[in-house]
mmCIF file of C-alpha atoms in Angstrom:
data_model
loop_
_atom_site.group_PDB
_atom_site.id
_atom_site.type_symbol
_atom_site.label_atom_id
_atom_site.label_comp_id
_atom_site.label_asym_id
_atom_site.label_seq_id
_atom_site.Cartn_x
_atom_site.Cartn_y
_atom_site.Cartn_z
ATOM 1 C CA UNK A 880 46.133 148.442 49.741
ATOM 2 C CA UNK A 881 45.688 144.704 49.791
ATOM 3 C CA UNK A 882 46.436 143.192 53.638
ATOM 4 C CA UNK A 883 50.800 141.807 52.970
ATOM 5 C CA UNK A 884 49.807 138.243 53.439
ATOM 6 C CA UNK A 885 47.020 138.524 50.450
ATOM 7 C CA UNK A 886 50.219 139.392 48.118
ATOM 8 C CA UNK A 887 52.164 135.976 48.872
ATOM 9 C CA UNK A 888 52.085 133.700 45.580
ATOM 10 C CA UNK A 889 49.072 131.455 47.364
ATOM 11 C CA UNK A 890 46.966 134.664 47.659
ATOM 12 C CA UNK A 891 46.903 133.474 51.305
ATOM 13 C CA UNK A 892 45.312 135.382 53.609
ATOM 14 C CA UNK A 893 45.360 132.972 56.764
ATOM 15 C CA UNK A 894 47.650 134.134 60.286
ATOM 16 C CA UNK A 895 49.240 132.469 62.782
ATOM 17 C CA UNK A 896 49.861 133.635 65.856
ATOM 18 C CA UNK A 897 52.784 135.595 66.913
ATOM 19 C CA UNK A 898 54.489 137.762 68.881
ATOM 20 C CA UNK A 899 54.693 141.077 68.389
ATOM 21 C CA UNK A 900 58.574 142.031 69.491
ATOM 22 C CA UNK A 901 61.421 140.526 67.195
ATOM 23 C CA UNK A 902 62.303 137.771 69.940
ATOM 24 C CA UNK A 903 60.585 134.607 68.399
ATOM 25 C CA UNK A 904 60.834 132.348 71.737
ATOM 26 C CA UNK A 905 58.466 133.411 74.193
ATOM 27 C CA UNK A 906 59.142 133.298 77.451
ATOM 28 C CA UNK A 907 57.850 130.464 79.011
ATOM 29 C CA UNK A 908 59.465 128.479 75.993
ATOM 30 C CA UNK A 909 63.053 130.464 77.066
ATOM 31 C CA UNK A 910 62.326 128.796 80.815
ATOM 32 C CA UNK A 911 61.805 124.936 78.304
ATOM 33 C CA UNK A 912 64.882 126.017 76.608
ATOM 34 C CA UNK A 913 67.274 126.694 79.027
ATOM 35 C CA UNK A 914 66.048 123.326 80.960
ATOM 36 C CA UNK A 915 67.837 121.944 78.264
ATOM 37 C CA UNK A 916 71.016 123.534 78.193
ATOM 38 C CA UNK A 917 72.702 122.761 81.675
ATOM 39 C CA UNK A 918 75.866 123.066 83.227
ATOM 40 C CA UNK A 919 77.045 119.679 82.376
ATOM 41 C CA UNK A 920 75.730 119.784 78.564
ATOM 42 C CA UNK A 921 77.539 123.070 78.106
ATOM 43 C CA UNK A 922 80.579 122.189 78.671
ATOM 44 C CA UNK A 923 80.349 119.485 76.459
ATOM 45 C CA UNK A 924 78.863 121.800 73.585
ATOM 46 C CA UNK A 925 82.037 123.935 74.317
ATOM 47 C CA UNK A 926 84.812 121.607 74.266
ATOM 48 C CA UNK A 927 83.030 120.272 70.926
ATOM 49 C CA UNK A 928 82.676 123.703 69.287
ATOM 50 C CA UNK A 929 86.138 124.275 69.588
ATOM 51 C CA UNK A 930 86.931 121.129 67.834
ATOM 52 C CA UNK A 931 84.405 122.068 64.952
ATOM 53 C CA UNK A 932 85.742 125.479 64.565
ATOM 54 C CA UNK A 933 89.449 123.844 63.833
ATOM 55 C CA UNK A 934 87.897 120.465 61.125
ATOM 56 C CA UNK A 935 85.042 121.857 59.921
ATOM 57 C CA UNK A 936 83.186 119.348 62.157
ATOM 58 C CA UNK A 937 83.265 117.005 64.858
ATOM 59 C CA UNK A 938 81.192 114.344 66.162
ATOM 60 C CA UNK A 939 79.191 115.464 70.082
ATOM 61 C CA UNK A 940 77.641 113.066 71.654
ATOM 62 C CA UNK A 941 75.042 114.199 74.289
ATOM 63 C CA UNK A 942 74.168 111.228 75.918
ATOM 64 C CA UNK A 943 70.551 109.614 76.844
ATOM 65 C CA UNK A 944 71.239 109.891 80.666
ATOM 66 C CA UNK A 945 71.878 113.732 80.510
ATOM 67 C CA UNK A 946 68.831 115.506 79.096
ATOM 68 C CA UNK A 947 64.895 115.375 79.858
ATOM 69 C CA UNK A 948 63.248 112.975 77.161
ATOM 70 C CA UNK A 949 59.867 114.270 77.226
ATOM 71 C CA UNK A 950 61.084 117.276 75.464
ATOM 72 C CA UNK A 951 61.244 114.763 72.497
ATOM 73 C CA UNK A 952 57.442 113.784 71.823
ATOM 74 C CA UNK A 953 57.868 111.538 68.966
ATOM 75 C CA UNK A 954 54.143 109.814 67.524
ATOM 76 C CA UNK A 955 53.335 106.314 68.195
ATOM 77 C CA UNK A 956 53.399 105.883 64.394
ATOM 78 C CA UNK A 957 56.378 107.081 63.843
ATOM 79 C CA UNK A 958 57.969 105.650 66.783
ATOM 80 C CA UNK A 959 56.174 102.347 65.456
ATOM 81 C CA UNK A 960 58.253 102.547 61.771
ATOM 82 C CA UNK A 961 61.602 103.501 63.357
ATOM 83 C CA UNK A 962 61.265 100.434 65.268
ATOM 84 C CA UNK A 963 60.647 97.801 62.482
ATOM 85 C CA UNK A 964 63.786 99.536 61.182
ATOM 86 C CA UNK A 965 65.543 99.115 64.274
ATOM 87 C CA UNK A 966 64.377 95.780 65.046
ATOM 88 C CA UNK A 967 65.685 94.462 61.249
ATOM 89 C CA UNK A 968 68.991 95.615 62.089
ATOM 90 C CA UNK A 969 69.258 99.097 60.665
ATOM 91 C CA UNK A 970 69.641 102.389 61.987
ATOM 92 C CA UNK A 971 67.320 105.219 62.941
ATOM 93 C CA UNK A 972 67.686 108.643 63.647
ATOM 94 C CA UNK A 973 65.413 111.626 63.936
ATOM 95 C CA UNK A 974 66.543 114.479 62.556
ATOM 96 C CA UNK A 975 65.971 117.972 61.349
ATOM 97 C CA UNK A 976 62.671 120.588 63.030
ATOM 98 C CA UNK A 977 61.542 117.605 65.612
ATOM 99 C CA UNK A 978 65.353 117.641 67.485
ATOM 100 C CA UNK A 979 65.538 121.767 66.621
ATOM 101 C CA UNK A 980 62.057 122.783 67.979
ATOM 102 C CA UNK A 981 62.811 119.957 71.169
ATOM 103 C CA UNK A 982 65.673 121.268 72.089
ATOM 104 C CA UNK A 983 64.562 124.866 71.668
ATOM 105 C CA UNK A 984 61.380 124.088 73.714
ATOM 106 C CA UNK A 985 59.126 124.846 70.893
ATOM 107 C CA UNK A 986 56.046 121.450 70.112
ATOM 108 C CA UNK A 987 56.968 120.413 66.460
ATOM 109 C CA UNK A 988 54.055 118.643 64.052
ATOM 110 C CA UNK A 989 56.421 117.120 61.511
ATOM 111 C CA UNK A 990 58.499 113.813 62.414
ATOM 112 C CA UNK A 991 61.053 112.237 59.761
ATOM 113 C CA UNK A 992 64.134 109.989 59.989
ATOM 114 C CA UNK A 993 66.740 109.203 58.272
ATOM 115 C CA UNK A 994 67.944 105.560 57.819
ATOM 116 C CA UNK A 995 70.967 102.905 56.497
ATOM 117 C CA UNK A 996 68.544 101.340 54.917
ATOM 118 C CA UNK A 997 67.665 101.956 51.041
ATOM 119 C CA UNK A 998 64.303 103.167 50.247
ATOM 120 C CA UNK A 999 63.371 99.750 48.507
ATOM 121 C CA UNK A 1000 64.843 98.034 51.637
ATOM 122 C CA UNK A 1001 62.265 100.126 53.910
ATOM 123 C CA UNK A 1002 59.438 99.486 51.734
ATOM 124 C CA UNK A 1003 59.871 95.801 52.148
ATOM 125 C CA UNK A 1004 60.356 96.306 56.128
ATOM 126 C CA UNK A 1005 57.654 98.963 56.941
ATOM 127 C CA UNK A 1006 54.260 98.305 56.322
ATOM 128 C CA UNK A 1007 52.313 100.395 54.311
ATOM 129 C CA UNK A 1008 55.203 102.249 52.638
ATOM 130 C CA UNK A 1009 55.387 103.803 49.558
ATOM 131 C CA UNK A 1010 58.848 104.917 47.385
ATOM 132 C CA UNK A 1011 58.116 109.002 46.455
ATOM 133 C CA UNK A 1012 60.596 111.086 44.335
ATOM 134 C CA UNK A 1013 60.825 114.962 45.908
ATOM 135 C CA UNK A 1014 60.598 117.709 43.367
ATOM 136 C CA UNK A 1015 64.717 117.590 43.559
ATOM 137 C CA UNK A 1016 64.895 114.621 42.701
ATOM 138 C CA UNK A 1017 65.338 112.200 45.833
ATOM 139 C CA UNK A 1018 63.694 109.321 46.697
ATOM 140 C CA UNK A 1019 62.389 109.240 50.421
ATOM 141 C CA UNK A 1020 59.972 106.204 52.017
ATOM 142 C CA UNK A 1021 56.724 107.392 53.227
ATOM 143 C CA UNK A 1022 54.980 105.261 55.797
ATOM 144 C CA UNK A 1023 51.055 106.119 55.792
ATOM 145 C CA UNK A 1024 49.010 105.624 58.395
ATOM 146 C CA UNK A 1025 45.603 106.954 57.458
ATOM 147 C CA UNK A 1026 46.118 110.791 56.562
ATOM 148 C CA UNK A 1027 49.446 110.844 58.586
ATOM 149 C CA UNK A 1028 52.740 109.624 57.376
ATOM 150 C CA UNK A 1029 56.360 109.050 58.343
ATOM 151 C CA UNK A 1030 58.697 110.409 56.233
ATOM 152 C CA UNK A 1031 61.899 107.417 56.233
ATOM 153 C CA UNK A 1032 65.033 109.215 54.165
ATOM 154 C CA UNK A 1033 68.108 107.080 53.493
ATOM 155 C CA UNK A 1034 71.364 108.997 54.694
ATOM 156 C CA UNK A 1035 73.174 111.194 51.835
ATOM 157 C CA UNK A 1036 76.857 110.830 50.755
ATOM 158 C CA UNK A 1037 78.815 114.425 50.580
ATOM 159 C CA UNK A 1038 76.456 116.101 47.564
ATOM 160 C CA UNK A 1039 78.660 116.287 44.257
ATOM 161 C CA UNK A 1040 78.912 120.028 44.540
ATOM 162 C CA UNK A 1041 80.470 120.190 47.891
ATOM 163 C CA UNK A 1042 83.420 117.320 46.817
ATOM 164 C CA UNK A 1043 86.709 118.887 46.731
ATOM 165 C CA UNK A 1044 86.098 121.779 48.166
ATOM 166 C CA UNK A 1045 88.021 123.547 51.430
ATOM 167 C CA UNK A 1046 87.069 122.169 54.950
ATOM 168 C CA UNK A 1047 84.509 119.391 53.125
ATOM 169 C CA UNK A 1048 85.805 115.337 54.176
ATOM 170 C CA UNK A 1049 86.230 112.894 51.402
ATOM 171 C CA UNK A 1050 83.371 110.609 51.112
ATOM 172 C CA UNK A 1051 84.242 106.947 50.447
ATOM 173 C CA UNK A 1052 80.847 106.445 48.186
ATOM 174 C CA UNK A 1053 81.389 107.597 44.091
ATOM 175 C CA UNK A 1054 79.146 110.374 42.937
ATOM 176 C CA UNK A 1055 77.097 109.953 39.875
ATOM 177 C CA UNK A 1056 76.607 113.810 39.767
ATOM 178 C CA UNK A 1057 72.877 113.869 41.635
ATOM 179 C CA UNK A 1058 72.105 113.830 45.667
ATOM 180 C CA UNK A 1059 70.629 110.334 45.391
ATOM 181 C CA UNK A 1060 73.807 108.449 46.333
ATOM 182 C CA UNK A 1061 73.668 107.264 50.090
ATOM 183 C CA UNK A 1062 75.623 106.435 52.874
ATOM 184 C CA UNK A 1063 76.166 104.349 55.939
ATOM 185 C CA UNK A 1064 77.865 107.674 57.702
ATOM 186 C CA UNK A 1065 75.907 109.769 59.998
ATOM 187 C CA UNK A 1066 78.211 112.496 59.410
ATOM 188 C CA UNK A 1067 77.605 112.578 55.823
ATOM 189 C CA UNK A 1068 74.413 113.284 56.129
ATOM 190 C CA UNK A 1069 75.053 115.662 57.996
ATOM 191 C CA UNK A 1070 76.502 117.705 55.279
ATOM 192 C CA UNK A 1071 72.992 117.315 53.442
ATOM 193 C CA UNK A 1072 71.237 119.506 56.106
ATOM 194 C CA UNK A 1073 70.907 123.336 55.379
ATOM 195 C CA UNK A 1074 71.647 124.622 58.837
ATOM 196 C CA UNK A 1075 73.815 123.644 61.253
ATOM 197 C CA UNK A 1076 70.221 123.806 64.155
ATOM 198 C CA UNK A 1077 68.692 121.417 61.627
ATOM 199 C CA UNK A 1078 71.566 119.047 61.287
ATOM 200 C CA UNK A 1079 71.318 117.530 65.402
ATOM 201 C CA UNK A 1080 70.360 113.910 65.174
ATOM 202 C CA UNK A 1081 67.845 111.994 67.930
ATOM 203 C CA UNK A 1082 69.469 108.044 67.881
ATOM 204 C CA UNK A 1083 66.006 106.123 68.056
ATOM 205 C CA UNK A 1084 67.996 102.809 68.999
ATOM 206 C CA UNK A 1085 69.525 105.095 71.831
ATOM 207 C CA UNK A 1086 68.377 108.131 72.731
ATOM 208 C CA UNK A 1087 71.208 109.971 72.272
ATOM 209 C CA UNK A 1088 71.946 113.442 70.704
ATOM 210 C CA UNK A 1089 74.280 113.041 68.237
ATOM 211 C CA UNK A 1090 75.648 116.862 66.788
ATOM 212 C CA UNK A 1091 78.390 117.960 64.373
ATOM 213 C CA UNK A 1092 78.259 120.673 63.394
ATOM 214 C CA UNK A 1093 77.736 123.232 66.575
ATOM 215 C CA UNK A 1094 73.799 123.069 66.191
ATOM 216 C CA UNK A 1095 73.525 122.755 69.845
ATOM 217 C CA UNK A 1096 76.317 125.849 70.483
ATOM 218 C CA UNK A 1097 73.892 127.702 67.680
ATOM 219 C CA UNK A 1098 70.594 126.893 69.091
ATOM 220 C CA UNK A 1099 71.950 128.128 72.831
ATOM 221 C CA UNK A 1100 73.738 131.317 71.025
ATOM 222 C CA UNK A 1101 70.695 132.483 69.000
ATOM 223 C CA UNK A 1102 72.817 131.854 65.420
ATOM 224 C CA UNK A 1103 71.936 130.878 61.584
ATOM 225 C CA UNK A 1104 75.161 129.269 60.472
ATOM 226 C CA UNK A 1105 75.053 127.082 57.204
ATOM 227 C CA UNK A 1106 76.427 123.126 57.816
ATOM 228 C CA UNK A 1107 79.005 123.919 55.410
ATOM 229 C CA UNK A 1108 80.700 126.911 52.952
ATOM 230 C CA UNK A 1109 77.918 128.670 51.991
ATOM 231 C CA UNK A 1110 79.383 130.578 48.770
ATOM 232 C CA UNK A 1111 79.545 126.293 47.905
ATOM 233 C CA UNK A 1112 76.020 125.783 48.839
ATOM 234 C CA UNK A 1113 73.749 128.033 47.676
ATOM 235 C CA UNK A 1114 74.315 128.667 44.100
ATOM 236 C CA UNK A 1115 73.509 125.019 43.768
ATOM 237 C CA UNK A 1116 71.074 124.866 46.483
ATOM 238 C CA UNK A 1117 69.143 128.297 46.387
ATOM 239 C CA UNK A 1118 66.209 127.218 48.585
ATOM 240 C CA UNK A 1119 69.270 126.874 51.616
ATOM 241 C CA UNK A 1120 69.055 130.297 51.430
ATOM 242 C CA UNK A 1121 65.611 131.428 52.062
ATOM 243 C CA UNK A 1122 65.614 128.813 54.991
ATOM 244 C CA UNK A 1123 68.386 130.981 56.250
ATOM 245 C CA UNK A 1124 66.271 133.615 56.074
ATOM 246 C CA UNK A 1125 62.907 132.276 57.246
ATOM 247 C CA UNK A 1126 64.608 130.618 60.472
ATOM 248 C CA UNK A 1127 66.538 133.529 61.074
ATOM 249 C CA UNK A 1128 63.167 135.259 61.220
ATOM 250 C CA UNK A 1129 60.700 132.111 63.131
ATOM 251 C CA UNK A 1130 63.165 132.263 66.239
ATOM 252 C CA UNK A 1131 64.552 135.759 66.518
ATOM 253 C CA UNK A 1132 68.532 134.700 65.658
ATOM 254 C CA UNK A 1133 71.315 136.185 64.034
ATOM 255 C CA UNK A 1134 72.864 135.215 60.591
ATOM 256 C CA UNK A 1135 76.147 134.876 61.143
ATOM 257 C CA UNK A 1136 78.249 136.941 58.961
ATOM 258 C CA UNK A 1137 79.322 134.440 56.290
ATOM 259 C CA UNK A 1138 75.687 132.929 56.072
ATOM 260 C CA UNK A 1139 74.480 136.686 55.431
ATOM 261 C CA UNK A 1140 77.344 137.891 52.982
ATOM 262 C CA UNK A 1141 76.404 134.239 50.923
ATOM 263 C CA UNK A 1142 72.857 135.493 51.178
ATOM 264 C CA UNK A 1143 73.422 138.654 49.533
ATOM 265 C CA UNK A 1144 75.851 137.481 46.801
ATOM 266 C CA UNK A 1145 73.689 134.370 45.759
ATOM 267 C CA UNK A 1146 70.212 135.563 45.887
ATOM 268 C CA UNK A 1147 70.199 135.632 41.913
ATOM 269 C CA UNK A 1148 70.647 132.023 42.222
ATOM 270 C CA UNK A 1149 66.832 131.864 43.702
ATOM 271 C CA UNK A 1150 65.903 132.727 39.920
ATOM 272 C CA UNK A 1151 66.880 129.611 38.199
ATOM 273 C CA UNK A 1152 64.007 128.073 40.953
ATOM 274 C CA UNK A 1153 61.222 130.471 39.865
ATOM 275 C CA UNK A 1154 59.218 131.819 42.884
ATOM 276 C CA UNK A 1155 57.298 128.653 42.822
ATOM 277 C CA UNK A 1156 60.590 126.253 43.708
ATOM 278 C CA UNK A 1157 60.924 128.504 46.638
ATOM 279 C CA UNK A 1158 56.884 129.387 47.631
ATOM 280 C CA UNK A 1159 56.608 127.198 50.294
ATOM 281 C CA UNK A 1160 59.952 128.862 52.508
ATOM 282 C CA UNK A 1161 58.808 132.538 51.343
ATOM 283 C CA UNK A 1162 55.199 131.756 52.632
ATOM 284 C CA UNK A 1163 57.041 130.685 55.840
ATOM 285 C CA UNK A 1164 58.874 133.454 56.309
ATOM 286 C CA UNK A 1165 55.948 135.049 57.247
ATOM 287 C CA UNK A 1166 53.974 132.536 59.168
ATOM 288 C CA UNK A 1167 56.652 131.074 61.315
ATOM 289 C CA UNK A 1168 55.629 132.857 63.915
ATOM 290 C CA UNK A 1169 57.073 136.045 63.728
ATOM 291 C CA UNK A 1170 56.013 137.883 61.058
ATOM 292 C CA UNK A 1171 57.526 141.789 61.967
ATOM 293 C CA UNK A 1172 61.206 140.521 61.917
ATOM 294 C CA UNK A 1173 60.228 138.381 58.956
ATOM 295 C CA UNK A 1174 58.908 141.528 56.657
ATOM 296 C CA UNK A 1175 62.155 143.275 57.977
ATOM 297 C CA UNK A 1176 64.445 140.393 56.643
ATOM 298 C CA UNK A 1177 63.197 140.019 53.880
ATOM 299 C CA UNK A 1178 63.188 143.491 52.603
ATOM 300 C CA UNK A 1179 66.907 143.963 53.753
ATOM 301 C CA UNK A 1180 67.955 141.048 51.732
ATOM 302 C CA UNK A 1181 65.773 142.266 48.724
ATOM 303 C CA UNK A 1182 63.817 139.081 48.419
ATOM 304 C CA UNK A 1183 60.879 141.293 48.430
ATOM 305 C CA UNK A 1184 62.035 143.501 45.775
ATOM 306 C CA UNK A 1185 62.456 139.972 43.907
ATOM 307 C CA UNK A 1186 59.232 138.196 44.400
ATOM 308 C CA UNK A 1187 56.848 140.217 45.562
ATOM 309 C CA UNK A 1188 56.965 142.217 41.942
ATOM 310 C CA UNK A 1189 53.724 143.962 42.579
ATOM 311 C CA UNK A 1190 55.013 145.993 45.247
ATOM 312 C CA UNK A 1191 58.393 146.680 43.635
ATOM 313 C CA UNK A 1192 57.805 151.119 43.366
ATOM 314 C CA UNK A 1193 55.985 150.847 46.687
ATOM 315 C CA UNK A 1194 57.720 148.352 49.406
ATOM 316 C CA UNK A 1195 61.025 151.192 49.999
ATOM 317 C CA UNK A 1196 58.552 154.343 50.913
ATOM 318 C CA UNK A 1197 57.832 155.029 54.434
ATOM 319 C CA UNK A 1198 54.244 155.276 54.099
ATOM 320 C CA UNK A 1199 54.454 151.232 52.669
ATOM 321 C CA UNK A 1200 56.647 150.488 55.778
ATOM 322 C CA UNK A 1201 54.576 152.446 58.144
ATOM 323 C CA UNK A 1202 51.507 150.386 56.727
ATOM 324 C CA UNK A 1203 52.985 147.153 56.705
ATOM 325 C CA UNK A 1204 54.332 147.009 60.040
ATOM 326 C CA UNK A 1205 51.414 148.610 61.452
ATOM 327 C CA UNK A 1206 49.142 145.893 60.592
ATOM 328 C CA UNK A 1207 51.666 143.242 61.463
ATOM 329 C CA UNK A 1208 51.453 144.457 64.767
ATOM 330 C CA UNK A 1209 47.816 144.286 64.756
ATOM 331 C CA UNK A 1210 47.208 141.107 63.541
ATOM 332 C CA UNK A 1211 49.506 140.035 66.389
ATOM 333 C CA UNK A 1212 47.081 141.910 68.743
ATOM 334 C CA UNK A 1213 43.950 140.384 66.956
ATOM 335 C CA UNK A 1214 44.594 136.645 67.904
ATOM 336 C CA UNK A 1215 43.342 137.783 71.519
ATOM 337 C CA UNK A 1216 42.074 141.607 71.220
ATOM 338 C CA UNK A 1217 38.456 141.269 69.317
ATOM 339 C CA UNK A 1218 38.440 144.911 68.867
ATOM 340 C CA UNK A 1219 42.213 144.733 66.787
ATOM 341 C CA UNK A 1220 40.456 141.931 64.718
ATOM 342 C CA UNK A 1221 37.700 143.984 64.167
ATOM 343 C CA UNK A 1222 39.967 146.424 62.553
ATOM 344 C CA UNK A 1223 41.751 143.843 60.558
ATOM 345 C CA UNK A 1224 38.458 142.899 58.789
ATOM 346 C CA UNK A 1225 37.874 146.470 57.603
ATOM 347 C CA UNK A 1226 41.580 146.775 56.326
ATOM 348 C CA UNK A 1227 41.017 143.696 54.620
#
């Protein structure tokens, strides 16, 4: 039988480390983690929560003062772009996996921000930035700086399909029917982002957290909760979905129980993508970092049974299971046991 990572749609059979229980956060990132979260910041998060549970959301503002900045390590490059932004009057905030991972304790790779300003407008103010259209159709500033870039987004006005519907704020910018109309309010935006643990904003003017949502109640609880009704999300957004999924499965939390009856009802809606809309966040799945609770999730879901059509009459027997998971395990042993990688070779 061909190793489970060789059957992913890239025929990839690179690893990355993990660990081999279903807790994604390893300990010494827990000890990060909870530096984070203290007595003083709780109580904020739980006054706020209460007030997002009641509107739908509700602006939290973690000041500067109150939590450790070096958890934020934010490239001289980057820093460099959100500052010409800054400095010509607009605002900055970094959003998204660099606040998530910080606040979780985990190092993240990938910087963006999102903006006021209009992608032209950036171009003129940045240098070396270039206007690229995403796949979906939105335009996003990219600042290069040799082979490394800033991603600059402008901030999103409520998306067309969520207008009207229960708990959603009226936006005071028009719709043309697409996700390229923008906005001048942070909280909009906010609306754009998949997960409530990816929608927590870094201020770059201030430092300040800036959360509405309950990412920051999520993060410290261990839940996947969608930003907003996700039976109004994801048959219009289907790649929401498998990010549900595949950060459910990178940091060991729990979809909460609306998120995971969405995820069942819509998964058809991953069809009208093709696998290859959605490759990237099914490779993921597995490579986040934890790929046991991964395999698990996504075979209770039936995105296996979906995508992975070559192992349709095979992936429900216990002997598949009893396979796969053994050599999940392994690999996890083989990134420091050369006799477990030895044995991953001849399985190969």
């Amino acid at each position: 039988m061909l190793l489970l990572l060789g059957l992913l749609l890239t025929g990839s059979t690179t690893f990355v480390s993990c660990t081999v229980e279903d807790n994604a956060i390893e300990p010494q990132q827990e000890e990060v983690a909870k530096g984070f979260f203290t007595d003083e910041i709780n109580k904020l998060i739980d006054e706020n929560y209460e007030k997002v549970k009641a509107n739908g959301y509700a602006e939290l503002v973690i000041p500067a003062a109150m939590f450790d900045h070096t958890f934020f390590k934010i490239p001289d490059n980057a820093k460099g772009d959100m500052d010409y932004v800054i400095n010509a009057g607009y605002k900055a905030y970094v959003f998204g996996g660099t606040v998530r991972d910080a606040v979780v304790g985990v190092a993240s790779n990938d910087v963006d921000f999102t903006t006021d300003a209009t992608p032209e407008e950036l171009e003129k103010i940045v240098p070396n930035t270039k206007i690229f259209v995403a796949p979906n159709g939105y335009k996003v500033a990219q600042a290069w700086h040799g082979n490394d870039r800033t991603d600059m987004g402008t901030m999103r006005a409520i998306y067309y399909y969520l207008r009207g519907k229960d708990g959603i704020p009226e936006s005071s910018y028009p719709t043309d029917g697409t996700i390229n109309v923008y906005s001048k309010e942070l909280w909009e935006d906010s609306y754009s982002r998949d997960l409530t643990i990816n929608a927590i904003y870094y201020d770059g003017k201030t430092g300040n957290l800036i959360d509405y949502h309950g990412g920051l109640h999520d993060i410290r609880e261990g839940v996947i909760r969608s930003t907003a009704d996700p039976d109004a999300v994801y048959p219009y957004n289907a790649e929401a979905l498998i990010r549900a999924v595949r950060f459910a499965a990178r940091f060991g939390f729990t979809i909460e129980t609306e998120t995971d009856k969405a995820i069942r009802k819509h998964l058809s809606a991953c069809d009208e993508l093709g696998a290859g809309g959605i490759a990237y966040d099914l490779i993921k799945v597995f490579h986040d970092g934890n790929m046991t609770l991964g395999y698990r999730l996504m075979k209770d879901y039936g995105i296996l049974d979906r995508f992975f059509l070559t192992l349709k009459d095979t992936l429900n027997t216990s002997n598949y299971d009893s396979y796969a998971k053994a050599l999940l395990v392994l690999q996890a042993k083989a990134q420091t046991d050369p006799e477990a990688a030895k044995t991953v070779d001849l399985w190969r």
